[in-house]
Tab-separated table of C-alpha atoms in Angstrom:
chain	number	residue	atom	x	y	z
A	1	MET	CA	0.000	0.000	0.000
A	2	SER	CA	2.933	2.320	0.699
A	3	VAL	CA	3.792	2.366	-3.009
A	4	LEU	CA	0.401	3.790	-3.891
A	5	LEU	CA	-0.152	5.972	-0.826
A	6	ARG	CA	0.467	9.620	-1.643
A	7	ARG	CA	0.812	11.894	1.341
A	8	ASN	CA	1.583	15.117	-0.496
A	9	SER	CA	-1.523	17.301	-0.457
A	10	SER	CA	-0.388	19.159	-3.578
A	11	GLN	CA	-1.006	15.990	-5.610
A	12	LEU	CA	-4.618	15.912	-4.496
A	13	ARG	CA	-5.001	19.607	-5.307
A	14	LEU	CA	-4.020	18.790	-8.893
A	15	LEU	CA	-6.936	16.383	-8.971
A	16	LEU	CA	-9.242	18.989	-7.477
A	17	GLN	CA	-8.356	21.442	-10.231
A	18	ALA	CA	-10.413	19.204	-12.519
A	19	THR	CA	-13.506	19.599	-10.361
A	20	ARG	CA	-16.531	21.605	-11.375
A	21	LEU	CA	-19.559	22.964	-9.636
A	22	ALA	CA	-22.361	20.507	-10.338
A	23	SER	CA	-24.736	23.454	-10.658
A	24	SER	CA	-22.834	24.855	-13.624
A	25	ASP	CA	-25.028	22.881	-16.021
A	26	GLY	CA	-28.200	24.071	-14.272
A	27	THR	CA	-28.722	20.808	-12.395
A	28	ASN	CA	-27.359	21.288	-8.889
A	29	ALA	CA	-26.477	17.849	-7.552
A	30	ALA	CA	-27.132	18.985	-3.975
A	31	ASN	CA	-30.538	20.609	-4.284
A	32	ASP	CA	-31.683	18.934	-1.080
A	33	SER	CA	-28.480	19.011	0.934
A	34	PRO	CA	-28.462	21.101	4.133
A	35	ILE	CA	-27.443	24.216	2.184
A	36	GLY	CA	-28.592	23.261	-1.305
A	37	HIS	CA	-31.161	25.159	-3.365
A	38	LYS	CA	-33.261	24.337	-6.374
A	39	PRO	CA	-32.557	26.151	-9.626
A	40	SER	CA	-35.410	28.173	-11.048
A	41	GLN	CA	-35.447	26.143	-14.267
A	42	GLU	CA	-33.788	22.845	-15.106
A	43	LYS	CA	-32.248	22.380	-18.530
A	44	LYS	CA	-33.056	19.298	-20.546
A	45	ARG	CA	-30.373	16.702	-19.910
A	46	GLN	CA	-28.417	15.466	-22.895
A	47	PRO	CA	-27.261	11.827	-23.229
A	48	GLN	CA	-23.702	11.453	-21.984
A	49	PRO	CA	-21.063	10.032	-24.335
A	50	VAL	CA	-19.857	6.514	-23.565
A	51	ILE	CA	-16.348	6.602	-22.136
A	52	PRO	CA	-14.244	3.419	-22.333
A	53	ASP	CA	-12.961	1.996	-19.059
A	54	SER	CA	-9.393	2.560	-20.231
A	55	ASP	CA	-10.031	6.326	-20.093
A	56	ILE	CA	-11.386	6.270	-16.518
A	57	LYS	CA	-8.943	6.520	-13.616
A	58	LYS	CA	-9.677	5.527	-10.032
A	59	SER	CA	-8.652	6.839	-6.624
A	60	VAL	CA	-9.220	5.666	-3.065
A	61	PHE	CA	-9.617	8.609	-0.708
A	62	ILE	CA	-9.062	7.902	2.995
A	63	SER	CA	-10.498	10.520	5.336
A	64	GLN	CA	-8.231	11.447	8.227
A	65	SER	CA	-11.207	12.609	10.316
A	66	ASN	CA	-13.288	10.471	12.671
A	67	ASP	CA	-15.906	13.195	13.147
A	68	VAL	CA	-19.215	12.133	11.603
A	69	PHE	CA	-20.283	15.664	10.623
A	70	THR	CA	-16.939	16.338	8.929
A	71	ASN	CA	-17.148	13.081	6.993
A	72	LEU	CA	-20.751	13.722	5.927
A	73	ALA	CA	-19.667	17.190	4.787
A	74	LEU	CA	-16.733	15.704	2.847
A	75	GLU	CA	-19.061	13.224	1.164
A	76	ASP	CA	-21.444	16.049	0.227
A	77	TRP	CA	-18.631	18.315	-0.979
A	78	LEU	CA	-17.322	15.659	-3.351
A	79	TYR	CA	-20.845	14.887	-4.548
A	80	LYS	CA	-21.509	18.523	-5.388
A	81	ASN	CA	-18.139	19.651	-6.704
A	82	PHE	CA	-16.067	16.820	-8.143
A	83	ASP	CA	-16.004	15.844	-11.819
A	84	PHE	CA	-16.222	12.043	-11.941
A	85	THR	CA	-16.476	11.814	-15.735
A	86	HIS	CA	-12.964	10.388	-16.144
A	87	HIS	CA	-12.174	9.754	-12.503
A	88	HIS	CA	-14.111	7.453	-10.158
A	89	VAL	CA	-13.553	7.701	-6.408
A	90	LEU	CA	-14.009	5.399	-3.435
A	91	LEU	CA	-14.055	7.296	-0.130
A	92	LEU	CA	-13.221	5.249	2.979
A	93	TRP	CA	-14.025	6.700	6.390
A	94	ALA	CA	-14.731	5.782	10.002
A	95	ASN	CA	-16.430	7.656	12.826
A	96	ASP	CA	-16.275	7.932	16.568
A	97	PRO	CA	-19.400	6.424	18.233
A	98	CYS	CA	-22.552	7.838	16.641
A	99	VAL	CA	-25.995	6.959	15.323
A	100	VAL	CA	-26.635	8.066	11.737
A	101	ILE	CA	-30.229	8.216	10.488
A	102	GLY	CA	-31.523	8.512	6.940
A	103	ARG	CA	-32.631	11.825	5.491
A	104	HIS	CA	-36.354	11.054	5.842
A	105	GLN	CA	-36.268	9.354	9.239
A	106	ASN	CA	-37.582	10.253	12.685
A	107	PRO	CA	-34.688	9.967	15.175
A	108	PHE	CA	-37.095	9.388	18.078
A	109	THR	CA	-38.523	6.236	16.496
A	110	GLU	CA	-35.025	4.928	15.787
A	111	ALA	CA	-33.215	5.674	19.055
A	112	ASN	CA	-33.582	7.219	22.498
A	113	VAL	CA	-32.065	10.577	21.657
A	114	SER	CA	-31.814	11.768	25.274
A	115	GLN	CA	-29.889	8.646	26.270
A	116	LEU	CA	-27.545	9.048	23.310
A	117	VAL	CA	-26.678	12.528	24.567
A	118	GLU	CA	-26.094	11.234	28.105
A	119	ARG	CA	-23.750	8.508	26.839
A	120	GLY	CA	-21.786	10.835	24.560
A	121	ILE	CA	-22.963	9.172	21.343
A	122	THR	CA	-23.496	11.679	18.532
A	123	LEU	CA	-26.728	11.753	16.524
A	124	ALA	CA	-26.390	12.687	12.845
A	125	ARG	CA	-28.669	12.826	9.807
A	126	ARG	CA	-27.176	11.985	6.431
A	127	ASN	CA	-28.362	13.281	3.055
A	128	SER	CA	-29.291	9.877	1.619
A	129	GLY	CA	-32.250	7.627	2.387
A	130	GLY	CA	-32.210	4.288	4.161
A	131	GLY	CA	-32.302	3.305	7.810
A	132	ALA	CA	-30.521	4.109	11.042
A	133	VAL	CA	-27.051	2.695	11.695
A	134	TYR	CA	-24.577	2.720	14.560
A	135	HIS	CA	-20.988	3.695	13.766
A	136	ASP	CA	-17.795	3.405	15.770
A	137	LEU	CA	-14.138	2.846	14.889
A	138	GLY	CA	-14.863	-0.858	14.387
A	139	ASN	CA	-17.066	0.013	11.405
A	140	LEU	CA	-15.725	0.964	7.956
A	141	ASN	CA	-17.804	3.221	5.708
A	142	CYS	CA	-17.417	3.097	1.931
A	143	THR	CA	-18.762	5.720	-0.470
A	144	PHE	CA	-18.590	4.960	-4.205
A	145	PHE	CA	-18.769	8.070	-6.397
A	146	ALA	CA	-19.502	8.087	-10.130
A	147	PRO	CA	-21.523	9.973	-12.742
A	148	ARG	CA	-25.245	9.253	-12.460
A	149	GLU	CA	-25.365	7.299	-15.730
A	150	ARG	CA	-22.765	4.864	-14.329
A	151	TYR	CA	-24.540	4.165	-11.055
A	152	ASP	CA	-24.199	0.438	-10.318
A	153	ARG	CA	-24.972	-0.667	-6.772
A	154	LYS	CA	-24.337	-4.358	-7.468
A	155	TYR	CA	-20.898	-3.558	-8.860
A	156	ASN	CA	-19.984	-1.698	-5.674
A	157	LEU	CA	-21.277	-4.399	-3.342
A	158	ASN	CA	-19.387	-7.041	-5.286
A	159	ILE	CA	-16.177	-5.078	-4.768
A	160	VAL	CA	-16.703	-5.579	-1.030
A	161	THR	CA	-17.615	-9.272	-1.224
A	162	ARG	CA	-14.669	-9.985	-3.518
A	163	ALA	CA	-12.313	-8.185	-1.143
A	164	LEU	CA	-13.543	-10.254	1.808
A	165	PHE	CA	-13.023	-13.504	-0.065
A	166	ARG	CA	-9.628	-12.541	-1.498
A	167	GLU	CA	-8.258	-11.374	1.865
A	168	TRP	CA	-9.844	-13.803	4.354
A	169	ALA	CA	-11.761	-16.398	2.280
A	170	ILE	CA	-14.975	-15.077	3.826
A	171	LYS	CA	-17.967	-16.006	1.678
A	172	ALA	CA	-20.412	-13.079	1.748
A	173	GLU	CA	-23.654	-12.768	-0.196
A	174	ILE	CA	-25.821	-9.882	-1.390
A	175	ASN	CA	-29.476	-10.348	-0.426
A	176	GLU	CA	-32.668	-8.979	-1.990
A	177	ARG	CA	-32.405	-5.779	0.086
A	178	ASP	CA	-28.826	-5.219	-1.129
A	179	ASP	CA	-27.471	-5.972	2.334
A	180	ILE	CA	-24.249	-7.947	2.517
A	181	VAL	CA	-24.733	-10.998	4.714
A	182	VAL	CA	-22.453	-13.696	6.063
A	183	MET	CA	-24.168	-16.895	7.187
A	184	ASN	CA	-27.551	-15.110	7.016
A	185	LYS	CA	-26.509	-12.252	9.285
A	186	LYS	CA	-26.003	-8.699	8.075
A	187	ILE	CA	-22.527	-7.187	8.012
A	188	SER	CA	-23.341	-4.266	5.715
A	189	GLY	CA	-26.282	-1.956	5.018
A	190	THR	CA	-26.586	0.290	2.005
A	191	ALA	CA	-28.070	3.608	0.809
A	192	ALA	CA	-27.612	5.975	-2.131
A	193	LYS	CA	-27.915	9.567	-3.325
A	194	LEU	CA	-28.848	9.897	-6.992
A	195	GLY	CA	-28.486	13.381	-8.442
A	196	HIS	CA	-27.199	14.989	-11.613
A	197	PRO	CA	-24.531	14.917	-12.811
A	198	ASN	CA	-23.190	12.905	-9.867
A	199	CYS	CA	-24.335	10.125	-7.584
A	200	TYR	CA	-22.980	8.096	-4.739
A	201	HIS	CA	-23.716	4.784	-3.096
A	202	HIS	CA	-22.465	4.158	0.410
A	203	CYS	CA	-22.405	1.138	2.684
A	204	THR	CA	-21.148	0.162	6.100
A	205	ILE	CA	-18.996	-2.850	6.934
A	206	LEU	CA	-19.099	-4.228	10.482
A	207	ALA	CA	-15.591	-5.352	11.315
A	208	SER	CA	-15.347	-5.189	15.104
A	209	ALA	CA	-18.057	-2.744	16.191
A	210	ASN	CA	-19.227	-2.715	19.808
A	211	LYS	CA	-22.392	-4.796	19.450
A	212	LEU	CA	-23.555	-3.986	22.980
A	213	HIS	CA	-23.444	-0.253	22.271
A	214	LEU	CA	-24.993	-0.857	18.851
A	215	GLY	CA	-27.972	-2.662	20.365
A	216	GLU	CA	-28.447	-0.161	23.196
A	217	SER	CA	-28.186	2.834	20.857
A	218	LEU	CA	-30.977	1.722	18.532
A	219	VAL	CA	-33.692	1.305	21.202
A	220	ARG	CA	-36.378	3.986	21.323
A	221	GLU	CA	-38.447	5.323	24.231
A	222	PRO	CA	-41.484	3.038	24.789
A	223	ALA	CA	-44.451	4.940	23.353
A	224	ASN	CA	-46.882	4.920	20.440
A	225	TYR	CA	-45.444	6.943	17.561
A	226	ILE	CA	-47.712	8.007	14.712
A	227	SER	CA	-45.362	8.962	11.905
A	228	ARG	CA	-44.952	8.672	8.151
A	229	ALA	CA	-41.182	8.824	8.403
A	230	THR	CA	-39.137	6.029	6.837
A	231	ALA	CA	-38.721	3.231	9.382
A	232	SER	CA	-35.639	1.050	9.686
A	233	VAL	CA	-35.931	-2.689	9.081
A	234	PRO	CA	-34.361	-4.571	12.026
A	235	SER	CA	-31.863	-7.267	11.048
A	236	ALA	CA	-29.635	-9.719	12.860
A	237	ILE	CA	-26.047	-8.485	12.551
A	238	ARG	CA	-22.597	-10.006	12.673
A	239	ASN	CA	-19.082	-8.618	12.999
A	240	LEU	CA	-16.503	-9.929	10.529
A	241	VAL	CA	-14.181	-10.587	13.463
A	242	ASP	CA	-16.731	-13.171	14.623
A	243	VAL	CA	-16.115	-15.039	11.364
A	244	ASN	CA	-12.347	-14.570	11.163
A	245	ARG	CA	-10.512	-13.336	14.250
A	246	SER	CA	-7.735	-11.771	12.165
A	247	VAL	CA	-10.042	-9.152	10.594
A	248	ASN	CA	-9.278	-5.549	11.533
A	249	VAL	CA	-10.368	-2.195	10.116
A	250	ALA	CA	-6.925	-1.183	8.809
A	251	GLN	CA	-6.561	-4.394	6.819
A	252	LEU	CA	-10.194	-4.202	5.684
A	253	ARG	CA	-9.617	-0.667	4.397
A	254	SER	CA	-6.600	-1.837	2.417
A	255	ALA	CA	-8.382	-4.938	1.074
A	256	VAL	CA	-11.449	-3.037	-0.164
A	257	GLY	CA	-9.296	-0.242	-1.586
A	258	TYR	CA	-7.082	-2.604	-3.540
A	259	GLU	CA	-10.053	-4.588	-4.838
A	260	TYR	CA	-11.554	-1.346	-6.120
A	261	LEU	CA	-8.337	-0.285	-7.857
A	262	ARG	CA	-7.668	-3.654	-9.503
A	263	THR	CA	-11.207	-3.882	-10.946
A	264	ALA	CA	-12.235	-2.240	-14.226
A	265	ALA	CA	-14.252	0.965	-13.894
A	266	THR	CA	-17.650	-0.309	-15.048
A	267	ALA	CA	-17.303	-4.095	-15.241
A	268	LEU	CA	-16.378	-6.682	-12.614
A	269	GLU	CA	-13.202	-7.611	-14.445
A	270	ASP	CA	-10.103	-8.229	-12.358
A	271	GLY	CA	-7.063	-6.528	-13.853
A	272	GLY	CA	-4.689	-7.481	-11.060
A	273	THR	CA	-1.487	-5.550	-10.409
A	274	VAL	CA	-1.335	-4.195	-13.977
A	275	GLN	CA	-4.743	-2.520	-13.556
A	276	THR	CA	-3.880	-1.304	-10.056
A	277	MET	CA	-0.685	0.468	-11.157
A	278	LYS	CA	-2.595	2.409	-13.835
A	279	GLN	CA	-4.781	4.056	-11.187
A	280	ARG	CA	-4.162	7.071	-8.993
A	281	GLY	CA	-3.874	4.971	-5.883
A	282	PHE	CA	-4.614	5.796	-2.252
A	283	GLN	CA	-4.872	9.414	-1.099
A	284	LEU	CA	-4.917	10.518	2.539
A	285	ILE	CA	-7.559	13.240	2.748
A	286	ASN	CA	-7.536	16.129	5.198
A	287	PRO	CA	-11.141	17.463	5.108
A	288	THR	CA	-10.514	21.135	5.871
A	289	ASP	CA	-11.356	24.409	4.121
A	290	LYS	CA	-7.740	24.590	2.900
A	291	TRP	CA	-8.279	21.455	0.814
A	292	PHE	CA	-12.035	21.727	0.233
A	293	PRO	CA	-13.210	25.359	0.291
A	294	GLY	CA	-16.625	25.632	1.945
A	295	ILE	CA	-16.503	22.299	3.766
A	296	GLU	CA	-16.599	23.955	7.193
A	297	GLU	CA	-19.909	25.610	6.311
A	298	LEU	CA	-21.250	22.251	5.181
A	299	ARG	CA	-20.142	20.675	8.445
A	300	SER	CA	-21.820	23.438	10.420
A	301	ASN	CA	-25.093	22.756	8.638
A	302	TYR	CA	-24.884	18.998	9.079
A	303	SER	CA	-24.290	19.424	12.822
A	304	SER	CA	-27.067	21.996	13.311
A	305	TRP	CA	-30.223	21.251	15.319
A	306	ASP	CA	-32.304	22.438	12.349
A	307	TRP	CA	-30.899	19.640	10.189
A	308	VAL	CA	-30.514	16.787	12.709
A	309	ILE	CA	-33.802	17.289	14.598
A	310	GLY	CA	-35.718	20.053	12.816
A	311	LYS	CA	-35.781	18.056	9.574
A	312	THR	CA	-37.855	15.322	11.271
A	313	PRO	CA	-41.193	14.723	9.499
A	314	LYS	CA	-44.277	15.724	11.505
A	315	PHE	CA	-45.340	13.074	14.029
A	316	THR	CA	-47.467	12.446	17.114
A	317	VAL	CA	-46.347	10.521	20.187
A	318	GLU	CA	-48.825	8.967	22.631
A	319	LYS	CA	-48.152	7.525	26.064
A	320	ASP	CA	-50.470	6.090	28.718
A	321	LEU	CA	-50.487	7.309	32.314
A	322	GLU	CA	-52.547	7.001	35.489
A	323	VAL	CA	-53.573	9.797	37.865
A	324	LYS	CA	-54.630	9.183	41.461
A	325	GLY	CA	-58.284	9.490	42.449
A	326	GLU	CA	-60.146	9.382	45.748
A	327	ASP	CA	-62.179	6.341	44.730
A	328	GLN	CA	-60.129	4.921	41.889
A	329	ASP	CA	-57.266	5.853	39.617
A	330	MET	CA	-57.969	7.316	36.181
A	331	LYS	CA	-56.272	6.008	33.056
A	332	LEU	CA	-55.362	8.706	30.537
A	333	LYS	CA	-53.411	9.071	27.330
A	334	LEU	CA	-50.924	11.886	26.769
A	335	SER	CA	-50.741	13.078	23.160
A	336	VAL	CA	-47.951	15.335	21.854
A	337	GLU	CA	-47.911	16.624	18.277
A	338	VAL	CA	-44.433	17.446	17.037
A	339	GLU	CA	-43.664	19.544	13.970
A	340	ALA	CA	-40.171	20.558	12.820
A	341	GLY	CA	-38.869	19.096	16.080
A	342	MET	CA	-41.038	21.368	18.263
A	343	MET	CA	-43.934	20.368	20.543
A	344	LYS	CA	-46.917	22.148	18.981
A	345	GLU	CA	-49.991	20.544	20.596
A	346	ILE	CA	-50.028	18.794	23.985
A	347	GLY	CA	-53.178	17.221	25.389
A	348	ILE	CA	-54.703	14.357	27.389
A	349	GLN	CA	-57.673	12.128	26.667
A	350	LEU	CA	-59.557	9.179	28.133
A	351	PRO	CA	-58.825	5.880	26.329
A	352	GLN	CA	-62.467	5.613	25.141
A	353	SER	CA	-62.851	9.307	24.308
A	354	GLU	CA	-62.019	11.426	21.279
A	355	GLN	CA	-61.954	14.591	23.406
A	356	LEU	CA	-58.499	16.089	23.760
A	357	VAL	CA	-57.996	18.446	26.700
A	358	PRO	CA	-55.095	20.862	26.211
A	359	VAL	CA	-52.279	20.644	28.759
A	360	VAL	CA	-50.912	23.986	29.896
A	361	THR	CA	-47.149	23.635	30.210
A	362	PRO	CA	-44.127	25.876	29.637
A	363	LEU	CA	-42.722	23.066	27.484
A	364	GLN	CA	-45.231	23.776	24.697
A	365	GLY	CA	-43.345	25.267	21.765
A	366	LYS	CA	-40.086	23.787	23.052
A	367	PRO	CA	-37.973	21.109	21.337
A	368	TYR	CA	-39.283	17.576	21.682
A	369	ASN	CA	-37.155	14.926	23.350
A	370	GLU	CA	-37.729	11.978	25.657
A	371	GLU	CA	-36.643	13.943	28.724
A	372	ASN	CA	-39.268	16.637	28.084
A	373	LEU	CA	-41.925	14.007	27.349
A	374	ASN	CA	-41.274	12.259	30.654
A	375	GLY	CA	-41.205	15.627	32.412
A	376	ILE	CA	-44.775	16.300	31.244
A	377	LEU	CA	-45.827	12.805	32.306
A	378	GLY	CA	-44.286	13.285	35.738
A	379	ALA	CA	-46.135	16.570	36.266
A	380	LEU	CA	-49.475	15.075	35.148
A	381	LYS	CA	-49.150	12.162	37.593
A	382	LEU	CA	-49.331	14.712	40.429
A	383	VAL	CA	-52.747	15.955	39.249
A	384	ASN	CA	-55.856	14.665	41.041
A	385	ALA	CA	-58.358	12.670	38.968
A	386	SER	CA	-61.229	14.947	40.025
A	387	ASN	CA	-59.448	17.962	38.551
A	388	VAL	CA	-59.011	16.108	35.290
A	389	LYS	CA	-62.735	15.250	35.200
A	390	GLN	CA	-63.639	18.901	35.786
A	391	ALA	CA	-61.349	19.981	32.957
A	392	MET	CA	-62.889	17.444	30.606
A	393	ASN	CA	-66.379	18.648	31.545
A	394	GLY	CA	-65.349	22.234	30.802
A	395	SER	CA	-65.806	23.274	34.444
A	396	VAL	CA	-62.294	24.575	34.847
């Protein structure tokens, strides 16, 4: 790997000189990124000329950051600004402990957000679809970049499975959901961002992730959530180290990178060392404004509350509670309507009733989270059942 690893940043800058703004042809590839905007009028797209594989070079970029927001910003920057017409890129990256949800997901139905904060696990929202995933330094992330007309998810996934077999003789399969599985357990999930002129497909690879933290991080607060947000599909998972104890992230990164470089650009044809030496090799990437102008602004937007929480689709959460009465306890249901991450309507109702009685609380209009929800529940449990009955009868 040392032969192909180029540490001089000036060499990467030469590559970046060939980049272009994706919006220059009137079709901004990042219209729905945290800072993207839609053009007023989209030009009619022209068919792209077919470019032979021999004219397409490949690079493997390795991010030197373990910050999830920086890596999401780097992914978005390349998607929006890089010209992949004659140069395909595989970005390899890893994050400190975090939960990453899909663009259209509700974080509160995927995880207990308040507990994540308490345990120092970052919550992030990516710009692609798909489900929620847990990342730590035992998980390798792969992002395959290409022009939209060359998008090929199966090609990318086969790069990973071939690398696993070549390096460790691990037999992995691609299932109907495009997950990579080993012995019927998932080691890799997948998602994509399809724009114009560029696209990317990214996947995770579980090498030696902390499965205890993974399981604990993807457990939500017990409640009834009424939401149209995309829901994750639970799957049994497996670490590669459980299959072969010699697997480690550094070796996995090298194995996947080399498999990518030795394979033709658009066909699963192994060119071996001859093909590898024709490519641009491995590049250590420092994701800063000096290398990628504007990336700090992108990172700021990815880490903002407005993007991570405020982007959550409108939902309602319901939770049962009991209030004490002189004769008998009263069973009630708390209902909280959340829009753009804020608690808009808060009320209580009897299980058999459609009547919703507004709850007066200083938390109305405040950000929703599990801690605030349980705070409202705790306050309501101190209310006497007779007072609730009077409120429902309109006497108070």
